[in-house]
Short mmCIF file of C-alpha atoms in Angstrom, two decimals:
data_model
loop_
_atom_site.label_atom_id
_atom_site.label_comp_id
_atom_site.label_asym_id
_atom_site.label_seq_id
_atom_site.Cartn_x
_atom_site.Cartn_y
_atom_site.Cartn_z
CA MET A 1 29.38 -148.84 11.10
CA GLU A 2 26.15 -149.06 9.86
CA LYS A 3 24.52 -145.91 7.97
CA LYS A 4 21.60 -144.15 9.15
CA LYS A 5 17.63 -144.89 8.80
CA LEU A 6 16.76 -142.86 5.66
CA SER A 7 13.14 -141.26 5.42
CA ASP A 8 10.39 -141.91 3.19
CA ASP A 9 10.78 -138.66 1.42
CA ILE A 10 14.20 -139.46 0.37
CA LEU A 11 13.53 -143.08 -0.94
CA LEU A 12 10.27 -141.60 -2.54
CA GLN A 13 12.86 -139.23 -4.34
CA PHE A 14 15.87 -141.67 -5.21
CA LEU A 15 12.29 -143.93 -6.88
CA ASP A 16 11.15 -141.08 -8.90
CA GLY A 17 14.86 -140.34 -10.09
CA ASN A 18 14.76 -136.69 -8.31
CA LEU A 19 18.17 -136.61 -7.13
CA SER A 20 21.71 -135.38 -7.29
CA GLU A 21 24.24 -138.07 -8.65
CA ALA A 22 25.94 -137.64 -5.52
CA GLU A 23 22.68 -138.22 -3.69
CA THR A 24 21.81 -140.87 -5.37
CA ASP A 25 25.37 -142.37 -4.85
CA PHE A 26 25.06 -141.05 -1.01
CA ILE A 27 21.39 -143.32 -0.75
CA GLN A 28 21.77 -145.99 -2.76
CA GLU A 29 25.44 -146.78 -0.15
CA SER A 30 22.96 -146.26 2.83
CA ILE A 31 20.36 -148.57 1.30
CA ASN A 32 23.06 -151.38 0.93
CA GLU A 33 24.65 -150.99 4.22
CA ASN A 34 21.43 -150.63 6.20
CA ASN A 35 18.85 -154.06 6.09
CA GLU A 36 15.58 -151.30 7.31
CA ASN A 37 16.39 -149.41 4.14
CA GLN A 38 16.65 -152.40 1.91
CA VAL A 39 12.86 -153.89 3.41
CA ARG A 40 10.90 -150.13 3.07
CA LEU A 41 12.62 -149.00 -0.18
CA ARG A 42 11.36 -152.81 -1.53
CA GLU A 43 7.75 -151.99 -0.52
CA LEU A 44 7.42 -148.19 -1.74
CA GLU A 45 9.20 -149.78 -4.73
CA ILE A 46 6.52 -152.63 -5.04
CA VAL A 47 3.80 -149.65 -4.94
CA HIS A 48 6.11 -147.19 -7.51
CA GLU A 49 6.25 -149.64 -10.61
CA PHE A 50 2.69 -151.24 -9.45
CA LEU A 51 1.34 -146.78 -10.19
CA LYS A 52 4.08 -146.98 -13.16
CA ARG A 53 2.87 -149.33 -15.05
CA GLU A 54 -1.16 -149.88 -13.88
CA THR A 55 -1.82 -145.98 -14.45
CA SER A 56 -2.61 -145.66 -18.14
CA LEU A 57 -5.21 -144.08 -19.93
CA LEU A 58 -8.61 -145.43 -20.74
CA THR A 59 -11.00 -145.44 -23.59
CA PRO A 60 -13.90 -144.74 -23.28
CA SER A 61 -17.45 -146.44 -25.44
CA THR A 62 -16.98 -145.43 -29.20
CA ASN A 63 -20.06 -143.57 -28.70
CA PHE A 64 -18.67 -141.04 -26.67
CA THR A 65 -18.28 -138.05 -28.55
CA GLU A 66 -21.49 -138.22 -30.10
CA LYS A 67 -23.04 -138.74 -27.08
CA VAL A 68 -21.67 -135.85 -25.43
CA ILE A 69 -22.89 -133.75 -27.87
CA LYS A 70 -26.27 -134.83 -28.28
CA GLY A 71 -26.67 -133.96 -24.39
CA LEU A 72 -25.36 -130.34 -25.25
CA HIS A 73 -28.88 -128.85 -25.49
CA LYS A 74 -30.69 -131.58 -23.46
CA LYS A 75 -32.51 -130.72 -20.55
CA ALA A 76 -32.10 -132.16 -17.11
CA SER A 77 -34.77 -134.79 -16.87
CA PRO A 78 -36.39 -135.33 -13.87
CA VAL A 79 -34.89 -137.37 -11.25
CA PHE A 80 -36.44 -140.40 -10.93
CA LEU A 81 -37.51 -141.87 -7.03
CA SER A 82 -34.46 -142.31 -4.91
CA PRO A 83 -34.28 -146.39 -3.35
CA LYS A 84 -34.90 -145.02 -0.26
CA ASN A 85 -37.92 -143.69 -1.38
CA GLY A 86 -38.90 -146.50 -3.49
CA PHE A 87 -38.91 -148.67 -0.67
CA LEU A 88 -40.90 -146.86 1.09
CA LEU A 89 -43.54 -146.72 -1.35
CA ILE A 90 -43.12 -150.48 -1.87
CA ILE A 91 -43.65 -150.59 2.13
CA GLY A 92 -46.79 -148.57 1.79
CA LEU A 93 -48.48 -150.35 -1.55
CA LEU A 94 -47.82 -153.73 0.63
CA ILE A 95 -49.26 -152.46 3.86
CA ALA A 96 -52.32 -151.03 2.01
CA SER A 97 -52.40 -154.41 0.60
CA LEU A 98 -52.39 -156.39 3.50
CA LEU A 99 -55.49 -154.14 4.28
CA ALA A 100 -57.41 -154.55 1.46
CA LEU A 101 -56.67 -158.45 2.29
CA SER A 102 -57.39 -158.33 5.95
CA LEU A 103 -60.92 -156.72 4.91
CA LEU A 104 -61.61 -159.82 2.32
CA SER A 105 -60.93 -161.81 5.12
CA THR A 106 -63.97 -160.83 7.41
CA ASP A 107 -67.56 -161.64 5.88
CA THR A 108 -68.24 -157.57 6.19
CA ILE A 109 -66.34 -157.20 3.06
CA ASN A 110 -69.61 -159.26 0.91
CA GLN A 111 -72.26 -156.55 2.80
CA LEU A 112 -70.94 -154.00 0.47
CA GLN A 113 -72.33 -155.32 -2.73
CA THR A 114 -75.20 -152.74 -3.87
CA ASN A 115 -77.13 -152.09 -6.77
CA PHE A 116 -77.31 -149.15 -8.61
CA ASN A 117 -80.80 -148.32 -10.17
CA PHE A 118 -80.96 -145.51 -12.74
CA LYS A 119 -84.51 -145.49 -12.87
CA ASP A 120 -84.59 -143.66 -9.43
CA LEU A 121 -82.09 -140.75 -9.95
CA PRO A 122 -83.61 -137.54 -10.42
CA LEU A 123 -82.56 -137.36 -14.06
CA ASN A 124 -84.38 -136.92 -17.55
CA ILE A 125 -82.77 -137.67 -20.41
CA LYS A 126 -84.55 -139.42 -23.65
CA ASN A 127 -82.05 -139.59 -25.52
CA VAL A 128 -79.99 -141.38 -23.51
CA LYS A 129 -80.10 -145.32 -23.31
CA MET A 130 -79.40 -145.83 -19.72
CA PRO A 131 -78.57 -149.01 -18.37
CA SER A 132 -81.79 -149.97 -15.38
CA THR A 133 -78.96 -151.08 -12.99
CA PHE A 134 -75.64 -151.48 -12.50
CA THR A 135 -74.07 -154.09 -10.06
CA PHE A 136 -71.01 -152.55 -7.84
CA ASN A 137 -68.55 -155.72 -6.14
CA MET A 138 -66.59 -154.74 -3.41
CA THR A 139 -64.36 -158.33 -3.76
CA LEU A 140 -63.82 -157.91 -7.22
CA PHE A 141 -62.97 -154.80 -6.32
CA ILE A 142 -60.63 -154.72 -3.57
CA ARG A 143 -58.67 -158.16 -5.66
CA GLY A 144 -58.04 -155.77 -8.78
CA PHE A 145 -56.77 -152.86 -6.32
CA VAL A 146 -54.90 -155.80 -4.18
CA ILE A 147 -52.99 -156.99 -7.76
CA VAL A 148 -52.21 -153.37 -8.95
CA ASN A 149 -50.72 -152.49 -6.33
CA LEU A 150 -48.79 -155.72 -5.84
CA ILE A 151 -47.50 -154.73 -9.94
CA LEU A 152 -46.73 -151.20 -8.42
CA ALA A 153 -44.84 -152.97 -5.94
CA PHE A 154 -42.91 -155.29 -8.10
CA ILE A 155 -42.04 -152.26 -10.70
CA LEU A 156 -40.70 -150.05 -7.81
CA LEU A 157 -38.68 -152.78 -6.72
CA ASP A 158 -37.00 -153.47 -9.83
CA ARG A 159 -36.22 -149.54 -11.74
CA THR A 160 -35.68 -147.97 -7.96
CA ILE A 161 -33.69 -150.75 -5.77
CA LEU A 162 -32.87 -154.34 -8.24
CA ARG A 163 -31.40 -152.37 -11.34
CA PRO A 164 -29.43 -149.78 -10.34
CA ILE A 165 -27.75 -152.25 -7.58
CA PHE A 166 -27.02 -154.62 -10.38
CA GLN A 167 -26.53 -152.08 -13.09
CA LYS A 168 -23.87 -150.35 -10.33
CA ARG A 169 -21.95 -154.40 -9.44
CA SER A 170 -21.82 -155.15 -13.07
CA ASN A 171 -19.56 -152.26 -13.53
CA MET A 172 -17.70 -152.03 -10.32
CA ILE A 173 -14.45 -152.37 -11.03
CA PHE A 174 -11.96 -154.47 -8.70
CA MET B 1 -2.55 -133.38 -32.55
CA ILE B 2 -3.46 -129.57 -31.69
CA THR B 3 -1.19 -127.48 -30.56
CA THR B 4 -2.56 -124.72 -27.77
CA GLN B 5 -3.22 -121.55 -30.40
CA GLU B 6 -5.47 -124.80 -32.17
CA GLU B 7 -7.61 -125.07 -29.20
CA TYR B 8 -8.05 -121.55 -28.63
CA SER B 9 -9.09 -120.95 -32.26
CA LEU B 10 -11.48 -124.28 -31.92
CA ILE B 11 -13.02 -122.69 -28.59
CA ASP B 12 -14.20 -119.36 -30.30
CA ARG B 13 -15.33 -121.19 -33.09
CA VAL B 14 -17.27 -123.30 -30.76
CA LEU B 15 -18.57 -119.56 -29.22
CA ALA B 16 -19.65 -118.59 -32.56
CA GLY B 17 -21.93 -121.65 -32.34
CA ASP B 18 -19.58 -124.00 -33.97
CA GLU B 19 -20.85 -127.50 -32.68
CA ALA B 20 -18.20 -129.40 -34.97
CA SER B 21 -15.44 -127.91 -33.15
CA TYR B 22 -16.61 -129.02 -29.57
CA ALA B 23 -16.80 -132.56 -31.29
CA LEU B 24 -12.88 -132.49 -32.06
CA LEU B 25 -12.06 -131.02 -28.27
CA VAL B 26 -14.35 -133.79 -26.55
CA ASP B 27 -11.88 -136.04 -28.93
CA LYS B 28 -9.08 -134.97 -27.45
CA TYR B 29 -9.72 -135.22 -24.02
CA LYS B 30 -12.15 -137.86 -24.03
CA SER B 31 -9.80 -141.18 -22.38
CA TYR B 32 -8.27 -138.66 -19.63
CA ALA B 33 -11.02 -137.17 -18.48
CA PHE B 34 -12.82 -140.67 -18.71
CA THR B 35 -10.15 -142.38 -16.80
CA ILE B 36 -10.03 -139.44 -13.65
CA ALA B 37 -13.89 -140.52 -13.52
CA VAL B 38 -13.03 -143.75 -12.92
CA LYS B 39 -10.42 -143.44 -10.63
CA ILE B 40 -12.61 -141.28 -8.12
CA LEU B 41 -15.99 -143.27 -8.94
CA GLN B 42 -14.30 -146.66 -9.21
CA ASN B 43 -17.25 -147.89 -11.44
CA LYS B 44 -16.94 -147.23 -15.75
CA GLY B 45 -20.24 -147.31 -16.34
CA GLU B 46 -20.83 -144.06 -13.84
CA ALA B 47 -17.76 -142.77 -14.88
CA GLU B 48 -18.34 -142.78 -18.75
CA GLU B 49 -22.03 -140.60 -17.30
CA ALA B 50 -20.14 -138.46 -15.31
CA ALA B 51 -17.07 -137.67 -17.55
CA GLN B 52 -20.35 -137.40 -20.39
CA ASP B 53 -21.88 -134.72 -17.66
CA ALA B 54 -18.06 -132.56 -17.53
CA PHE B 55 -18.07 -132.20 -20.92
CA ILE B 56 -21.99 -131.02 -21.05
CA LYS B 57 -21.21 -128.50 -18.35
CA ALA B 58 -17.93 -127.03 -20.06
CA PHE B 59 -19.99 -126.37 -22.90
CA ARG B 60 -22.30 -124.27 -21.24
CA TYR B 61 -19.70 -122.56 -19.39
CA LEU B 62 -16.97 -122.15 -21.95
CA ASN B 63 -17.68 -118.44 -22.11
CA ASN B 64 -16.08 -118.12 -18.71
CA PHE B 65 -12.96 -119.59 -19.87
CA ASN B 66 -10.51 -117.46 -19.44
CA LYS B 67 -7.42 -118.56 -22.04
CA GLN B 68 -5.01 -117.96 -18.89
CA ALA B 69 -4.66 -121.83 -18.36
CA LYS B 70 -4.74 -124.52 -20.20
CA PHE B 71 -8.21 -125.90 -22.13
CA SER B 72 -7.42 -129.19 -20.39
CA THR B 73 -6.34 -127.95 -17.04
CA TRP B 74 -10.49 -126.24 -16.81
CA LEU B 75 -11.87 -129.25 -17.69
CA TYR B 76 -10.34 -131.50 -15.55
CA ARG B 77 -11.54 -129.35 -12.88
CA ILE B 78 -14.80 -129.61 -13.71
CA VAL B 79 -14.45 -133.30 -14.39
CA PHE B 80 -13.21 -134.10 -10.66
CA ASN B 81 -16.08 -131.72 -9.27
CA THR B 82 -18.62 -133.72 -11.64
CA ALA B 83 -17.17 -137.15 -10.54
CA ILE B 84 -16.70 -136.47 -6.54
CA SER B 85 -20.47 -135.32 -6.72
CA TYR B 86 -21.68 -137.75 -8.41
CA LYS B 87 -20.21 -140.22 -5.98
CA ARG B 88 -21.57 -138.17 -2.75
CA LYS B 89 -25.29 -138.96 -4.69
CA ASN B 90 -24.33 -142.01 -4.84
CA ARG B 91 -22.84 -142.71 -1.81
CA ASN B 92 -26.24 -141.70 -0.11
CA GLN B 93 -28.26 -143.71 -2.02
CA PHE B 94 -26.73 -147.14 -1.84
CA GLU B 95 -24.56 -146.51 1.05
CA SER B 96 -26.79 -149.35 3.35
CA ILE B 97 -27.30 -151.79 1.12
CA GLU B 98 -23.43 -151.79 -1.25
CA ASN B 99 -21.85 -152.12 2.84
CA GLN B 100 -23.12 -155.46 2.86
CA ILE B 101 -22.33 -156.18 -0.90
CA ILE B 102 -18.61 -155.06 -0.41
CA GLU B 103 -17.66 -156.66 3.00
CA TYR B 104 -19.16 -159.98 1.52
CA SER B 105 -17.33 -160.16 -1.39
CA ASP B 106 -13.53 -158.57 0.16
CA ARG B 107 -14.20 -162.04 2.27
CA SER B 108 -14.62 -164.08 -0.94
CA ASP B 109 -12.09 -162.52 -2.61
CA ILE B 110 -9.07 -162.29 -0.28
CA GLU B 111 -10.31 -166.23 -0.72
CA MET B 112 -9.62 -166.61 -3.81
CA LYS B 113 -6.78 -163.95 -4.11
CA LYS B 114 -4.13 -164.60 -1.73
CA ASP B 115 -0.96 -164.16 -4.35
CA ASP B 116 -3.00 -161.74 -6.05
CA LYS B 117 -0.63 -158.18 -5.50
CA ARG B 118 -2.85 -156.25 -8.12
CA PHE B 119 -6.05 -156.85 -5.92
CA PHE B 120 -4.08 -155.78 -3.07
CA ILE B 121 -3.23 -152.36 -3.88
CA ASN B 122 -6.08 -151.64 -5.47
CA GLN B 123 -7.36 -152.13 -2.28
CA ALA B 124 -5.03 -150.17 -0.22
CA LEU B 125 -5.19 -147.21 -3.52
CA LEU B 126 -8.67 -147.59 -2.70
CA LYS B 127 -8.33 -146.70 1.21
CA LEU B 128 -6.98 -143.47 -0.17
CA SER B 129 -9.35 -140.38 -0.02
CA ASP B 130 -10.23 -139.20 -3.43
CA ALA B 131 -8.36 -136.34 -4.18
CA ASP B 132 -4.60 -138.46 -2.33
CA ARG B 133 -5.55 -140.73 -4.51
CA LEU B 134 -6.17 -138.82 -7.87
CA ALA B 135 -3.04 -136.91 -7.05
CA VAL B 136 -1.21 -139.83 -7.15
CA GLN B 137 -2.31 -141.06 -10.19
CA LEU B 138 -2.35 -137.65 -12.11
CA TYR B 139 1.29 -138.26 -10.98
CA TYR B 140 2.06 -141.11 -12.10
CA MET B 141 0.53 -140.73 -15.82
CA LYS B 142 3.38 -138.37 -16.94
CA GLU B 143 0.81 -135.84 -19.33
CA TYR B 144 1.13 -133.41 -16.31
CA SER B 145 3.24 -131.66 -14.37
CA LEU B 146 2.77 -130.79 -10.86
CA GLU B 147 1.68 -127.35 -11.24
CA GLU B 148 -0.88 -128.53 -13.37
CA ILE B 149 -2.39 -131.04 -11.15
CA ALA B 150 -2.27 -128.74 -8.28
CA GLU B 151 -4.23 -126.22 -10.51
CA MET B 152 -6.56 -129.35 -11.56
CA LEU B 153 -7.39 -130.20 -8.33
CA ASN B 154 -7.17 -126.25 -6.71
CA GLN B 155 -4.51 -126.90 -4.76
CA ASN B 156 -0.94 -125.39 -3.98
CA ILE B 157 1.86 -127.36 -5.31
CA ASN B 158 3.63 -128.29 -1.81
CA THR B 159 0.36 -129.66 -0.80
CA VAL B 160 0.10 -132.04 -4.37
CA LYS B 161 3.07 -133.30 -3.63
CA VAL B 162 2.40 -134.30 0.51
CA ARG B 163 -0.95 -135.67 -1.07
CA VAL B 164 1.57 -137.72 -3.17
CA HIS B 165 3.91 -138.84 -1.75
CA ARG B 166 1.52 -139.46 1.35
CA ALA B 167 -0.41 -141.82 -0.70
CA ARG B 168 2.09 -144.02 -1.59
CA GLN B 169 3.05 -144.11 1.61
CA ARG B 170 0.17 -145.21 2.73
CA ILE B 171 -0.37 -147.78 -0.07
CA ALA B 172 2.68 -149.59 1.27
CA ASP B 173 1.63 -149.48 4.61
CA GLU B 174 -1.63 -150.55 3.79
CA LEU B 175 0.18 -153.31 1.80
CA LYS B 176 2.26 -154.11 4.57
CA LYS B 177 -0.75 -154.48 7.02
CA ILE B 178 -2.76 -157.11 4.45
CA LEU B 179 0.31 -159.17 3.80
CA LYS B 180 2.65 -158.85 6.60
CA GLU B 181 5.97 -159.53 6.03
CA GLU B 182 4.41 -161.68 2.90
CA ALA B 183 4.49 -157.94 1.11
CA VAL B 184 8.38 -158.26 0.30
CA ASN B 185 8.62 -161.07 -1.13
CA LEU B 186 6.16 -160.81 -3.86
#
């Protein structure tokens, strides 16, 4: 007569060696005489053997202790932008740049070029030499603004999104 | 090898201001702390940071350690909680982007590593909850009794026993699901 199907609990205790000699003999017999028990034992045994073999201690970097001791009195560093906030800021910078560029493409921007005449100012400073005029070029200012925005956007993209992702991926364990 | 009594005297010296004694404690437990953090975070860089952070927290709260439990058990509880909070923080930060990356790499890896038992068991392990995975891995390290593991995870011993059994069952079932009948022939 074929023996009864054993529970996973009993099979795991059998693998752990937690059963008495009599119990072990009985379970062994049940396994030998029931194909379902044999298959399930094999499935659990694969996991058991793997965990026994693979669960070993890992070694951290050589300067681990040194870093801990250095950090004992260090105050918590301020948190840099999260990827989500970084992404939103990049979008904001790009929108501002696009608006500035669209202004450049219209003719109205050229009419904003102005000459300041310092002699017209109500100031009477004799010892300081003042330039007579100062030209403010709006086109140049907007171009500068767009370039600075794009540089900032690239830095943000690198610091808040790309670098953390690649760092995380390079350390990923599979 | 440091005995429990020597360990307590080291702790007293640390509390008296001798930081060099703390370096001895860090040296003794760093591998375990790092291993626990790796098991939770699945990322060596983050795990090292979390383990270091846990040692720093332990130093700051050392006067709360009442010497009724093992220092290691108390420390590993801090490591466990620190690693879990790191995981939560990073999950919030990377969830949307990382999900896409994992999905892509899974597909390609399955294509390439059909016969890799280790890969599939690791995949199955990753599907367990953090507490189940850690419980089963600590159990197989053979360094701690079930009572100590229970204390570390702040759980009842029977809960830990159930977790260890359930984790192995789930890995076996998951493996069976992934490989179907092939699992038994591996």
